[in-house]
Amino acid sequence: MENCCTTDGCSVRQFLTKEEKIEKLQEYKKALETEVKAVQEKINDIKR
């Protein structure tokens, strides 16, 4: 989410829409899946 800068200064929205929540959770899930893959690679390297 981006900041919304106005002439009064910068402010960040505090509430997300349902769609924004889903998008953020999907991004988080993808990041976790990437982390799991990296951990598995590290485990495989150690086993060799």
N, C-alpha and C. Protein backbone atom coordinates (compact mmCIF):
# COMPACT_ATOMS: atom_id res chain seq x y z
N MET A 1 0.85 -1.17 0.00
CA MET A 1 0.00 0.00 0.00
C MET A 1 0.90 1.23 0.00
N GLU A 2 0.47 2.23 -0.73
CA GLU A 2 1.27 3.44 -0.82
C GLU A 2 0.74 4.51 0.11
N ASN A 3 1.63 5.41 0.48
CA ASN A 3 1.23 6.55 1.30
C ASN A 3 0.46 7.53 0.44
N CYS A 4 -0.44 8.23 1.05
CA CYS A 4 -1.21 9.25 0.36
C CYS A 4 -0.73 10.61 0.86
N CYS A 5 0.12 11.25 0.08
CA CYS A 5 0.66 12.54 0.50
C CYS A 5 -0.25 13.66 0.03
N THR A 6 -0.53 14.56 0.93
CA THR A 6 -1.36 15.71 0.62
C THR A 6 -0.62 16.97 1.04
N THR A 7 -1.23 18.10 0.84
CA THR A 7 -0.61 19.36 1.26
C THR A 7 -0.53 19.46 2.78
N ASP A 8 -1.36 18.68 3.47
CA ASP A 8 -1.35 18.67 4.93
C ASP A 8 -0.25 17.77 5.49
N GLY A 9 0.44 17.06 4.63
CA GLY A 9 1.47 16.12 5.07
C GLY A 9 1.10 14.72 4.61
N CYS A 10 1.86 13.77 5.04
CA CYS A 10 1.63 12.39 4.62
C CYS A 10 0.78 11.66 5.65
N SER A 11 -0.11 10.85 5.16
CA SER A 11 -0.92 10.01 6.04
C SER A 11 -1.07 8.65 5.38
N VAL A 12 -1.29 7.64 6.19
CA VAL A 12 -1.47 6.28 5.70
C VAL A 12 -2.87 5.83 6.10
N ARG A 13 -3.55 5.19 5.16
CA ARG A 13 -4.88 4.66 5.47
C ARG A 13 -4.76 3.60 6.54
N GLN A 14 -5.71 3.57 7.44
CA GLN A 14 -5.68 2.61 8.53
C GLN A 14 -6.52 1.37 8.25
N PHE A 15 -7.48 1.47 7.36
CA PHE A 15 -8.40 0.37 7.12
C PHE A 15 -8.25 -0.12 5.69
N LEU A 16 -8.21 -1.44 5.53
CA LEU A 16 -8.08 -2.05 4.22
C LEU A 16 -9.43 -2.62 3.79
N THR A 17 -9.63 -2.64 2.48
CA THR A 17 -10.83 -3.28 1.96
C THR A 17 -10.63 -4.79 2.02
N LYS A 18 -11.70 -5.52 1.84
CA LYS A 18 -11.62 -6.98 1.83
C LYS A 18 -10.65 -7.45 0.75
N GLU A 19 -10.72 -6.84 -0.42
CA GLU A 19 -9.84 -7.21 -1.53
C GLU A 19 -8.38 -6.93 -1.20
N GLU A 20 -8.12 -5.81 -0.53
CA GLU A 20 -6.75 -5.48 -0.14
C GLU A 20 -6.22 -6.47 0.89
N LYS A 21 -7.08 -6.87 1.81
CA LYS A 21 -6.67 -7.86 2.82
C LYS A 21 -6.30 -9.18 2.14
N ILE A 22 -7.13 -9.61 1.20
CA ILE A 22 -6.87 -10.86 0.48
C ILE A 22 -5.56 -10.75 -0.29
N GLU A 23 -5.34 -9.64 -0.97
CA GLU A 23 -4.11 -9.44 -1.73
C GLU A 23 -2.89 -9.51 -0.82
N LYS A 24 -2.95 -8.84 0.31
CA LYS A 24 -1.82 -8.85 1.24
C LYS A 24 -1.57 -10.25 1.78
N LEU A 25 -2.63 -10.98 2.09
CA LEU A 25 -2.47 -12.35 2.59
C LEU A 25 -1.88 -13.26 1.51
N GLN A 26 -2.29 -13.07 0.27
CA GLN A 26 -1.73 -13.87 -0.82
C GLN A 26 -0.25 -13.56 -1.02
N GLU A 27 0.13 -12.29 -0.91
CA GLU A 27 1.54 -11.91 -1.01
C GLU A 27 2.33 -12.52 0.14
N TYR A 28 1.76 -12.51 1.34
CA TYR A 28 2.41 -13.08 2.51
C TYR A 28 2.59 -14.59 2.33
N LYS A 29 1.55 -15.25 1.82
CA LYS A 29 1.62 -16.69 1.56
C LYS A 29 2.73 -17.01 0.57
N LYS A 30 2.83 -16.22 -0.48
CA LYS A 30 3.87 -16.44 -1.49
C LYS A 30 5.26 -16.27 -0.86
N ALA A 31 5.41 -15.27 -0.01
CA ALA A 31 6.69 -15.04 0.66
C ALA A 31 7.03 -16.23 1.57
N LEU A 32 6.04 -16.75 2.27
CA LEU A 32 6.27 -17.91 3.14
C LEU A 32 6.65 -19.14 2.32
N GLU A 33 5.99 -19.33 1.18
CA GLU A 33 6.31 -20.47 0.31
C GLU A 33 7.74 -20.36 -0.21
N THR A 34 8.17 -19.17 -0.54
CA THR A 34 9.55 -18.94 -0.98
C THR A 34 10.52 -19.26 0.15
N GLU A 35 10.18 -18.86 1.35
CA GLU A 35 11.02 -19.14 2.52
C GLU A 35 11.12 -20.64 2.77
N VAL A 36 10.00 -21.35 2.66
CA VAL A 36 10.00 -22.80 2.84
C VAL A 36 10.92 -23.46 1.81
N LYS A 37 10.85 -23.00 0.58
CA LYS A 37 11.71 -23.54 -0.47
C LYS A 37 13.18 -23.32 -0.12
N ALA A 38 13.52 -22.14 0.35
CA ALA A 38 14.91 -21.84 0.72
C ALA A 38 15.36 -22.70 1.89
N VAL A 39 14.49 -22.90 2.86
CA VAL A 39 14.83 -23.74 4.01
C VAL A 39 15.05 -25.18 3.55
N GLN A 40 14.21 -25.67 2.66
CA GLN A 40 14.37 -27.04 2.15
C GLN A 40 15.69 -27.18 1.40
N GLU A 41 16.05 -26.19 0.61
CA GLU A 41 17.33 -26.22 -0.10
C GLU A 41 18.49 -26.26 0.89
N LYS A 42 18.40 -25.49 1.95
CA LYS A 42 19.45 -25.47 2.97
C LYS A 42 19.55 -26.83 3.65
N ILE A 43 18.43 -27.43 3.97
CA ILE A 43 18.42 -28.77 4.58
C ILE A 43 19.09 -29.77 3.64
N ASN A 44 18.74 -29.71 2.36
CA ASN A 44 19.33 -30.61 1.38
C ASN A 44 20.84 -30.41 1.27
N ASP A 45 21.29 -29.16 1.31
CA ASP A 45 22.73 -28.87 1.26
C ASP A 45 23.45 -29.47 2.47
N ILE A 46 22.85 -29.35 3.63
CA ILE A 46 23.47 -29.86 4.86
C ILE A 46 23.55 -31.39 4.82
N LYS A 47 22.54 -32.03 4.26
CA LYS A 47 22.52 -33.49 4.20
C LYS A 47 23.58 -34.05 3.25
N ARG A 48 24.06 -33.26 2.33
CA ARG A 48 25.06 -33.76 1.35
C ARG A 48 26.41 -33.88 1.94
